[in-house]
GROMACS .gro file of C-alpha atoms in nm:
model
  416
    1MET     CA    1   1.591  -3.548  -2.358
    2ILE     CA    2   1.849  -3.714  -2.134
    3LYS     CA    3   1.714  -4.028  -1.966
    4ILE     CA    4   1.823  -4.082  -1.607
    5ASN     CA    5   1.843  -4.454  -1.532
    6SER     CA    6   2.063  -4.417  -1.229
    7ALA     CA    7   2.233  -4.150  -1.020
    8GLU     CA    8   2.529  -4.123  -0.788
    9ILE     CA    9   2.640  -3.885  -0.516
   10LEU     CA   10   3.003  -3.778  -0.480
   11CYS     CA   11   3.084  -3.561  -0.178
   12VAL     CA   12   3.407  -3.364  -0.194
   13GLY     CA   13   3.610  -3.270   0.111
   14THR     CA   14   3.903  -3.402   0.310
   15GLU     CA   15   3.717  -3.297   0.627
   16ILE     CA   16   3.456  -3.566   0.554
   17LEU     CA   17   3.720  -3.835   0.496
   18ILE     CA   18   3.896  -3.770   0.826
   19GLY     CA   19   3.573  -3.755   1.024
   20ASP     CA   20   3.575  -3.387   1.113
   21ILE     CA   21   3.218  -3.349   0.989
   22ILE     CA   22   2.927  -3.589   0.944
   23ASN     CA   23   2.808  -3.622   0.588
   24THR     CA   24   2.437  -3.541   0.618
   25ASN     CA   25   2.420  -3.409   0.261
   26ALA     CA   26   2.425  -3.752   0.099
   27ALA     CA   27   2.137  -3.872   0.317
   28TYR     CA   28   1.927  -3.569   0.226
   29ILE     CA   29   1.992  -3.596  -0.147
   30SER     CA   30   1.925  -3.971  -0.138
   31LYS     CA   31   1.579  -3.910   0.006
   32LYS     CA   32   1.504  -3.670  -0.278
   33PHE     CA   33   1.624  -3.925  -0.533
   34ALA     CA   34   1.384  -4.180  -0.383
   35GLU     CA   35   1.094  -3.935  -0.395
   36LEU     CA   36   1.166  -3.862  -0.761
   37GLY     CA   37   1.190  -4.229  -0.853
   38ILE     CA   38   1.561  -4.198  -0.941
   39ASN     CA   39   1.764  -4.515  -0.881
   40GLN     CA   40   2.090  -4.489  -0.690
   41TYR     CA   41   2.345  -4.766  -0.652
   42TYR     CA   42   2.666  -4.592  -0.542
   43GLN     CA   43   2.785  -4.306  -0.322
   44GLY     CA   44   3.136  -4.179  -0.276
   45VAL     CA   45   3.358  -3.937  -0.085
   46VAL     CA   46   3.684  -3.796  -0.218
   47GLY     CA   47   3.935  -3.554  -0.069
   48ASP     CA   48   4.044  -3.220  -0.208
   49ASN     CA   49   4.286  -3.365  -0.461
   50PRO     CA   50   4.229  -3.277  -0.829
   51ALA     CA   51   4.375  -3.600  -0.975
   52ARG     CA   52   4.170  -3.827  -0.748
   53LEU     CA   53   3.862  -3.611  -0.797
   54GLU     CA   54   3.891  -3.633  -1.176
   55ARG     CA   55   3.932  -4.009  -1.158
   56LYS     CA   56   3.624  -4.049  -0.933
   57ILE     CA   57   3.410  -3.829  -1.158
   58ASN     CA   58   3.503  -4.028  -1.468
   59GLU     CA   59   3.442  -4.358  -1.288
   60ALA     CA   60   3.100  -4.240  -1.172
   61LEU     CA   61   3.001  -4.120  -1.519
   62GLU     CA   62   3.083  -4.466  -1.655
   63ARG     CA   63   2.817  -4.609  -1.425
   64CYS     CA   64   2.546  -4.343  -1.399
   65ASP     CA   65   2.360  -4.079  -1.597
   66LEU     CA   66   2.335  -3.824  -1.316
   67LEU     CA   67   2.618  -3.734  -1.081
   68VAL     CA   68   2.542  -3.497  -0.793
   69MET     CA   69   2.848  -3.348  -0.626
   70THR     CA   70   2.863  -3.152  -0.301
   71GLY     CA   71   3.141  -2.933  -0.165
   72GLY     CA   72   3.449  -2.777  -0.317
   73LEU     CA   73   3.275  -2.466  -0.453
   74GLY     CA   74   3.439  -2.224  -0.212
   75PRO     CA   75   3.683  -1.939  -0.286
   76THR     CA   76   4.006  -2.104  -0.170
   77TYR     CA   77   4.278  -2.273  -0.374
   78ASP     CA   78   4.168  -2.627  -0.281
   79ASP     CA   79   3.805  -2.571  -0.388
   80LEU     CA   80   3.835  -2.730  -0.731
   81THR     CA   81   3.509  -2.915  -0.792
   82LYS     CA   82   3.388  -2.684  -1.070
   83GLU     CA   83   3.721  -2.675  -1.245
   84VAL     CA   84   3.767  -3.052  -1.244
   85ALA     CA   85   3.404  -3.130  -1.332
   86ALA     CA   86   3.414  -2.880  -1.621
   87LYS     CA   87   3.728  -3.049  -1.750
   88CYS     CA   88   3.559  -3.391  -1.736
   89MET     CA   89   3.265  -3.252  -1.934
   90ASN     CA   90   3.494  -3.069  -2.184
   91ARG     CA   91   3.372  -2.725  -2.076
   92GLY     CA   92   3.549  -2.399  -2.006
   93LEU     CA   93   3.462  -2.156  -1.727
   94THR     CA   94   3.305  -1.814  -1.785
   95LEU     CA   95   3.220  -1.539  -1.538
   96HIS     CA   96   2.848  -1.547  -1.461
   97GLU     CA   97   2.763  -1.182  -1.408
   98PRO     CA   98   2.428  -1.236  -1.225
   99SER     CA   99   2.605  -1.458  -0.971
  100LEU     CA  100   2.879  -1.199  -0.922
  101ALA     CA  101   2.620  -0.925  -0.868
  102LYS     CA  102   2.433  -1.139  -0.615
  103MET     CA  103   2.759  -1.215  -0.438
  104LYS     CA  104   2.848  -0.845  -0.410
  105SER     CA  105   2.502  -0.776  -0.272
  106PHE     CA  106   2.545  -1.058  -0.020
  107PHE     CA  107   2.863  -0.904   0.123
  108ALA     CA  108   2.736  -0.546   0.107
  109GLY     CA  109   2.422  -0.641   0.299
  110ARG     CA  110   2.641  -0.772   0.581
  111ASN     CA  111   2.881  -0.478   0.568
  112ILE     CA  112   3.170  -0.713   0.483
  113LYS     CA  113   3.436  -0.639   0.226
  114MET     CA  114   3.436  -0.897  -0.052
  115SER     CA  115   3.783  -1.030  -0.128
  116GLU     CA  116   3.900  -1.089  -0.484
  117ASN     CA  117   3.918  -1.466  -0.443
  118ASN     CA  118   3.540  -1.474  -0.395
  119VAL     CA  119   3.502  -1.383  -0.762
  120LYS     CA  120   3.621  -1.738  -0.836
  121GLN     CA  121   3.285  -1.864  -0.711
  122ALA     CA  122   3.100  -1.671  -0.982
  123TYR     CA  123   3.274  -1.858  -1.266
  124MET     CA  124   3.045  -2.122  -1.412
  125PRO     CA  125   3.103  -2.402  -1.666
  126ASP     CA  126   3.003  -2.294  -2.016
  127GLY     CA  127   2.636  -2.363  -2.084
  128ALA     CA  128   2.562  -2.454  -1.723
  129ILE     CA  129   2.219  -2.408  -1.564
  130VAL     CA  130   2.289  -2.194  -1.258
  131PHE     CA  131   2.113  -2.246  -0.924
  132GLU     CA  132   2.094  -1.938  -0.705
  133ASN     CA  133   2.231  -1.954  -0.352
  134ASN     CA  134   2.012  -1.742  -0.123
  135HIS     CA  135   2.193  -1.854   0.192
  136GLY     CA  136   2.559  -1.818   0.096
  137THR     CA  137   2.800  -1.708  -0.175
  138ALA     CA  138   2.858  -2.021  -0.386
  139PRO     CA  139   2.593  -2.082  -0.654
  140GLY     CA  140   2.526  -2.433  -0.770
  141CYS     CA  141   2.485  -2.552  -1.127
  142ALA     CA  142   2.397  -2.835  -1.363
  143ILE     CA  143   2.598  -2.933  -1.672
  144GLU     CA  144   2.413  -3.132  -1.935
  145ASP     CA  145   2.589  -3.343  -2.197
  146SER     CA  146   2.309  -3.444  -2.432
  147GLU     CA  147   2.544  -3.624  -2.671
  148HIS     CA  148   2.651  -3.875  -2.406
  149GLY     CA  149   2.334  -3.856  -2.192
  150LYS     CA  150   2.511  -3.732  -1.879
  151ILE     CA  151   2.438  -3.462  -1.617
  152ILE     CA  152   2.661  -3.331  -1.340
  153ILE     CA  153   2.501  -3.120  -1.066
  154MET     CA  154   2.730  -2.929  -0.830
  155LEU     CA  155   2.610  -2.801  -0.494
  156PRO     CA  156   2.771  -2.613  -0.202
  157GLY     CA  157   2.882  -2.821   0.096
  158PRO     CA  158   2.726  -2.639   0.397
  159PRO     CA  159   2.389  -2.805   0.466
  160ASN     CA  160   2.218  -2.472   0.537
  161GLU     CA  161   2.300  -2.375   0.177
  162LEU     CA  162   2.257  -2.714   0.014
  163VAL     CA  163   1.915  -2.810   0.155
  164PRO     CA  164   1.722  -2.504   0.029
  165MET     CA  165   1.904  -2.521  -0.305
  166VAL     CA  166   1.801  -2.886  -0.345
  167ASP     CA  167   1.441  -2.811  -0.249
  168ASN     CA  168   1.397  -2.491  -0.447
  169SER     CA  169   1.613  -2.555  -0.755
  170VAL     CA  170   1.740  -2.911  -0.796
  171VAL     CA  171   1.416  -3.100  -0.732
  172PRO     CA  172   1.215  -2.884  -0.978
  173TYR     CA  173   1.496  -2.922  -1.232
  174LEU     CA  174   1.509  -3.302  -1.198
  175THR     CA  175   1.131  -3.344  -1.213
  176GLN     CA  176   1.145  -3.310  -1.592
  177PHE     CA  177   1.353  -3.629  -1.613
  178SER     CA  178   1.128  -3.837  -1.388
  179GLU     CA  179   0.838  -4.042  -1.526
  180CYS     CA  180   0.709  -4.128  -1.180
  181ILE     CA  181   0.762  -4.041  -0.815
  182PHE     CA  182   0.781  -4.245  -0.497
  183TYR     CA  183   0.544  -4.119  -0.232
  184SER     CA  184   0.603  -4.246   0.122
  185LYS     CA  185   0.440  -4.226   0.461
  186ASN     CA  186   0.595  -4.350   0.784
  187ILE     CA  187   0.392  -4.533   1.048
  188ASN     CA  188   0.541  -4.472   1.393
  189ILE     CA  189   0.515  -4.761   1.641
  190VAL     CA  190   0.630  -4.795   2.000
  191GLY     CA  191   0.588  -5.077   2.250
  192MET     CA  192   0.614  -5.357   1.992
  193GLY     CA  193   0.946  -5.489   1.858
  194GLU     CA  194   1.040  -5.509   1.493
  195SER     CA  195   1.020  -5.888   1.478
  196THR     CA  196   0.674  -5.890   1.640
  197VAL     CA  197   0.549  -5.623   1.402
  198GLU     CA  198   0.678  -5.824   1.109
  199SER     CA  199   0.517  -6.145   1.238
  200TYR     CA  200   0.175  -5.977   1.238
  201LEU     CA  201   0.224  -5.817   0.899
  202SER     CA  202   0.441  -6.072   0.718
  203ASP     CA  203   0.174  -6.177   0.466
  204MET     CA  204   0.077  -5.817   0.398
  205MET     CA  205   0.443  -5.719   0.347
  206ARG     CA  206   0.519  -6.011   0.113
  207ASN     CA  207   0.211  -5.956  -0.100
  208ALA     CA  208   0.236  -5.577  -0.115
  209GLU     CA  209   0.329  -5.447  -0.459
  210ASN     CA  210   0.214  -5.088  -0.476
  211PRO     CA  211   0.240  -4.956  -0.210
  212THR     CA  212   0.520  -5.159  -0.056
  213ILE     CA  213   0.569  -5.193   0.322
  214ALA     CA  214   0.915  -5.197   0.478
  215PRO     CA  215   1.005  -5.207   0.852
  216TYR     CA  216   1.288  -5.002   1.002
  217CYS     CA  217   1.406  -5.027   1.361
  218LYS     CA  218   1.486  -4.705   1.547
  219GLU     CA  219   1.601  -4.661   1.907
  220GLY     CA  220   1.316  -4.797   2.114
  221GLU     CA  221   1.059  -4.786   1.835
  222VAL     CA  222   0.971  -4.922   1.493
  223ARG     CA  223   0.894  -4.736   1.172
  224LEU     CA  224   0.697  -4.884   0.884
  225ARG     CA  225   0.755  -4.707   0.555
  226VAL     CA  226   0.466  -4.735   0.314
  227THR     CA  227   0.580  -4.636  -0.037
  228ALA     CA  228   0.374  -4.599  -0.354
  229LYS     CA  229   0.507  -4.560  -0.708
  230VAL     CA  230   0.277  -4.303  -0.867
  231LYS     CA  231   0.256  -4.013  -1.108
  232THR     CA  232   0.123  -3.758  -0.856
  233ARG     CA  233   0.142  -3.695  -0.483
  234GLU     CA  234  -0.237  -3.702  -0.465
  235GLU     CA  235  -0.242  -4.056  -0.604
  236GLY     CA  236   0.029  -4.155  -0.357
  237GLU     CA  237  -0.167  -4.011  -0.067
  238ILE     CA  238  -0.473  -4.219  -0.155
  239LEU     CA  239  -0.280  -4.546  -0.197
  240CYS     CA  240  -0.069  -4.502   0.117
  241ASN     CA  241  -0.364  -4.403   0.335
  242ALA     CA  242  -0.556  -4.713   0.227
  243THR     CA  243  -0.264  -4.936   0.327
  244ILE     CA  244  -0.218  -4.753   0.659
  245GLU     CA  245  -0.584  -4.818   0.745
  246LYS     CA  246  -0.535  -5.190   0.676
  247ILE     CA  247  -0.237  -5.193   0.914
  248ARG     CA  248  -0.435  -5.005   1.180
  249ALA     CA  249  -0.693  -5.285   1.166
  250THR     CA  250  -0.432  -5.546   1.271
  251GLU     CA  251  -0.283  -5.615   1.615
  252VAL     CA  252  -0.017  -5.357   1.533
  253GLY     CA  253  -0.275  -5.077   1.527
  254ALA     CA  254  -0.287  -5.039   1.905
  255TYR     CA  255   0.084  -4.953   1.909
  256ILE     CA  256   0.076  -4.687   1.638
  257TYR     CA  257   0.129  -4.345   1.792
  258GLY     CA  258   0.138  -4.137   1.475
  259ILE     CA  259   0.216  -4.097   1.107
  260ASP     CA  260   0.528  -3.909   0.996
  261THR     CA  261   0.590  -3.774   1.345
  262ASP     CA  262   0.784  -3.845   1.666
  263LEU     CA  263   0.674  -3.923   2.021
  264GLU     CA  264   0.711  -3.573   2.160
  265THR     CA  265   0.521  -3.411   1.874
  266ALA     CA  266   0.249  -3.676   1.896
  267LEU     CA  267   0.216  -3.607   2.269
  268ILE     CA  268   0.187  -3.232   2.218
  269ASN     CA  269  -0.075  -3.282   1.946
  270ILE     CA  270  -0.295  -3.513   2.151
  271LEU     CA  271  -0.276  -3.285   2.456
  272ARG     CA  272  -0.386  -2.994   2.239
  273MET     CA  273  -0.666  -3.203   2.091
  274TYR     CA  274  -0.808  -3.274   2.436
  275ASP     CA  275  -0.712  -2.935   2.585
  276LYS     CA  276  -0.505  -3.098   2.859
  277LYS     CA  277  -0.171  -3.025   3.027
  278ILE     CA  278   0.111  -3.248   3.145
  279ALA     CA  279   0.403  -3.218   3.387
  280ALA     CA  280   0.709  -3.439   3.432
  281ALA     CA  281   0.901  -3.572   3.730
  282GLU     CA  282   1.238  -3.717   3.634
  283SER     CA  283   1.518  -3.896   3.812
  284CYS     CA  284   1.733  -4.118   3.589
  285THR     CA  285   1.646  -3.923   3.273
  286GLY     CA  286   1.777  -3.600   3.425
  287GLY     CA  287   1.541  -3.372   3.232
  288LEU     CA  288   1.548  -3.555   2.897
  289ILE     CA  289   1.170  -3.609   2.891
  290SER     CA  290   1.115  -3.238   2.951
  291LYS     CA  291   1.375  -3.143   2.692
  292ARG     CA  292   1.210  -3.355   2.426
  293ILE     CA  293   0.869  -3.209   2.504
  294THR     CA  294   1.000  -2.852   2.493
  295ASP     CA  295   1.190  -2.920   2.171
  296VAL     CA  296   0.849  -2.904   2.004
  297SER     CA  297   0.737  -2.556   1.906
  298GLY     CA  298   0.428  -2.453   2.102
  299ALA     CA  299   0.493  -2.693   2.391
  300SER     CA  300   0.413  -2.412   2.635
  301ASP     CA  301   0.045  -2.456   2.546
  302VAL     CA  302   0.039  -2.792   2.722
  303PHE     CA  303   0.350  -2.807   2.942
  304ASP     CA  304   0.407  -2.581   3.241
  305GLY     CA  305   0.712  -2.741   3.397
  306SER     CA  306   0.893  -3.035   3.551
  307VAL     CA  307   1.103  -3.144   3.847
  308VAL     CA  308   1.436  -3.322   3.812
  309SER     CA  309   1.438  -3.504   4.145
  310TYR     CA  310   1.770  -3.682   4.145
  311ALA     CA  311   1.801  -3.687   4.523
  312ASN     CA  312   1.556  -3.861   4.756
  313ASP     CA  313   1.527  -3.542   4.959
  314VAL     CA  314   1.397  -3.359   4.651
  315LYS     CA  315   1.155  -3.642   4.578
  316ASN     CA  316   1.018  -3.603   4.927
  317LYS     CA  317   1.012  -3.225   4.966
  318LEU     CA  318   0.899  -3.122   4.617
  319LEU     CA  319   0.703  -3.423   4.496
  320ASN     CA  320   0.569  -3.548   4.829
  321VAL     CA  321   0.711  -3.897   4.787
  322LYS     CA  322   0.661  -4.047   5.134
  323PRO     CA  323   0.974  -4.121   5.342
  324GLU     CA  324   0.831  -4.465   5.422
  325THR     CA  325   0.794  -4.537   5.049
  326LEU     CA  326   1.159  -4.455   4.990
  327ALA     CA  327   1.267  -4.651   5.296
  328GLN     CA  328   1.062  -4.962   5.221
  329PHE     CA  329   1.076  -4.982   4.842
  330GLY     CA  330   1.366  -4.752   4.745
  331ALA     CA  331   1.394  -4.471   4.493
  332VAL     CA  332   1.385  -4.721   4.205
  333SER     CA  333   1.043  -4.877   4.251
  334GLU     CA  334   0.695  -4.863   4.104
  335GLN     CA  335   0.567  -4.711   4.428
  336THR     CA  336   0.814  -4.421   4.406
  337ALA     CA  337   0.743  -4.373   4.034
  338ALA     CA  338   0.371  -4.353   4.110
  339GLU     CA  339   0.413  -4.098   4.388
  340MET     CA  340   0.648  -3.890   4.172
  341ALA     CA  341   0.388  -3.876   3.893
  342GLU     CA  342   0.108  -3.793   4.134
  343GLY     CA  343   0.322  -3.535   4.313
  344VAL     CA  344   0.428  -3.342   4.003
  345ARG     CA  345   0.073  -3.346   3.872
  346LYS     CA  346  -0.051  -3.178   4.189
  347LEU     CA  347   0.249  -2.946   4.214
  348MET     CA  348   0.201  -2.815   3.859
  349ASN     CA  349  -0.180  -2.834   3.867
  350ALA     CA  350  -0.163  -3.045   3.551
  351ASP     CA  351  -0.408  -3.295   3.407
  352TYR     CA  352  -0.134  -3.558   3.374
  353GLY     CA  353   0.191  -3.628   3.550
  354VAL     CA  354   0.455  -3.855   3.396
  355SER     CA  355   0.758  -3.985   3.585
  356ALA     CA  356   1.071  -4.196   3.545
  357THR     CA  357   1.308  -4.341   3.803
  358GLY     CA  358   1.571  -4.605   3.744
  359ILE     CA  359   1.936  -4.707   3.717
  360ALA     CA  360   2.092  -4.586   3.392
  361GLY     CA  361   2.442  -4.706   3.477
  362PRO     CA  362   2.712  -4.783   3.414
  363GLY     CA  363   2.743  -4.807   3.794
  364GLY     CA  364   2.487  -4.819   4.072
  365GLY     CA  365   2.331  -5.156   3.993
  366THR     CA  366   2.287  -5.447   4.233
  367PRO     CA  367   2.174  -5.807   4.183
  368GLU     CA  368   1.827  -5.707   4.308
  369LYS     CA  369   1.816  -5.384   4.107
  370PRO     CA  370   2.050  -5.413   3.807
  371VAL     CA  371   2.152  -5.143   3.562
  372GLY     CA  372   1.865  -5.091   3.319
  373LEU     CA  373   1.589  -5.141   3.577
  374VAL     CA  374   1.349  -4.849   3.529
  375TYR     CA  375   1.000  -4.764   3.648
  376ILE     CA  376   0.776  -4.515   3.472
  377ALA     CA  377   0.431  -4.391   3.569
  378CYS     CA  378   0.155  -4.166   3.444
  379ALA     CA  379  -0.099  -4.013   3.683
  380SER     CA  380  -0.435  -3.852   3.611
  381GLU     CA  381  -0.761  -3.793   3.793
  382ASN     CA  382  -0.857  -4.146   3.686
  383GLY     CA  383  -0.566  -4.307   3.867
  384THR     CA  384  -0.201  -4.396   3.812
  385VAL     CA  385  -0.049  -4.658   3.584
  386MET     CA  386   0.304  -4.789   3.639
  387ARG     CA  387   0.535  -4.985   3.410
  388LYS     CA  388   0.851  -5.181   3.486
  389LEU     CA  389   1.124  -5.173   3.223
  390ASN     CA  390   1.433  -5.391   3.194
  391LEU     CA  391   1.655  -5.206   2.949
  392ARG     CA  392   2.000  -5.275   2.809
  393GLY     CA  393   2.272  -5.066   2.655
  394SER     CA  394   2.479  -4.763   2.739
  395ARG     CA  395   2.372  -4.497   2.989
  396GLU     CA  396   2.267  -4.269   2.702
  397HIS     CA  397   2.068  -4.547   2.535
  398ILE     CA  398   1.885  -4.643   2.854
  399ARG     CA  399   1.792  -4.281   2.920
  400HIS     CA  400   1.670  -4.240   2.561
  401LEU     CA  401   1.457  -4.555   2.579
  402THR     CA  402   1.316  -4.451   2.916
  403ALA     CA  403   1.205  -4.117   2.771
  404ASN     CA  404   1.050  -4.303   2.475
  405TYR     CA  405   0.848  -4.532   2.699
  406ALA     CA  406   0.744  -4.248   2.930
  407LEU     CA  407   0.618  -4.036   2.639
  408SER     CA  408   0.444  -4.341   2.493
  409LEU     CA  409   0.273  -4.421   2.824
  410ALA     CA  410   0.148  -4.062   2.848
  411ILE     CA  411   0.002  -4.082   2.495
  412GLU     CA  412  -0.164  -4.414   2.580
  413ARG     CA  413  -0.324  -4.277   2.898
  414ILE     CA  414  -0.451  -3.959   2.731
  415ARG     CA  415  -0.616  -4.162   2.455
  416LYS     CA  416  -0.817  -4.369   2.704
   0.00000   0.00000   0.00000
């Protein structure tokens, strides 16, 4: 059997090189490599040029045992991945009748006439293992060269075709070459910076062997990836869970909002758990908090609505923010944030009201209230808690961080 010591990814397409599309395929395949315990040291992108493509394939095969290629399997003249890869592996191309039949069925089911150049997609390298495409017309395939210990896998470029093909065909195919897997869980943390997290866990991180612990900084939050090298997922689950419980027992534990989740999903889950509802009152975030909540399927169970109160008049008339509060403290103040949260809670008859008001920039700041000054609040029958934030970055970044902190504050209050 071929032994895979290392793998590479080569994405084909001039549109990637010139920035017309973002290459999400490589990231997805890389994650699957990591899960399968397959080492990867290089990635590449090459345009639709047969000479350059041939050179990049041969260079990659000098370094790795497995080369996964994406793109260039279409019906047009510049889709040459199969032809060039077959040449590099000393294979011819033969019409694969099952793929042709599936392709004809694909077009017939959509009442579209199949053009003759589509037949090109049904030609496969001799001896290839064919991967069905249930979401498009271009099948994928694997070419094995046992003599030289090499494998080339070719996949369609569109992510909606590639992702299910990787999950349903490529991963099961590659499992036979893997002696172990890497099983990971992600600990989601908000309210504590990456350096602080690391300071509390530095000894644990340095001494960890299996599982390992690695920190990653996201926008406004920290992710700890706990990874175990194991033979089965069940073994990985046990090892990772034991490490997660050790981390929960440290100072970091109070800032963990979930495992393998995001803030909005964690909020929805905890509201469901306690059979509670929440409403939002937003100023500087302009509806972003509400959008993130409603991005989660089933949010209607716990979220009835929100008010985007950009203007002071709306804050007063809809949310019952007192005119004297606005006059004395201003729209960007903890007092206004508190009254917004309390007002939307009463307006929507919710258990919790969360609010945000601030200066996202780039204009509008003053020496007393600079860009990035934000106040958030969360109101319940047990009272209202306010937080002052001093944020930095672009307008988009400040709004994103504000939504993060508002969602986090809501989770914190519901837990208590």
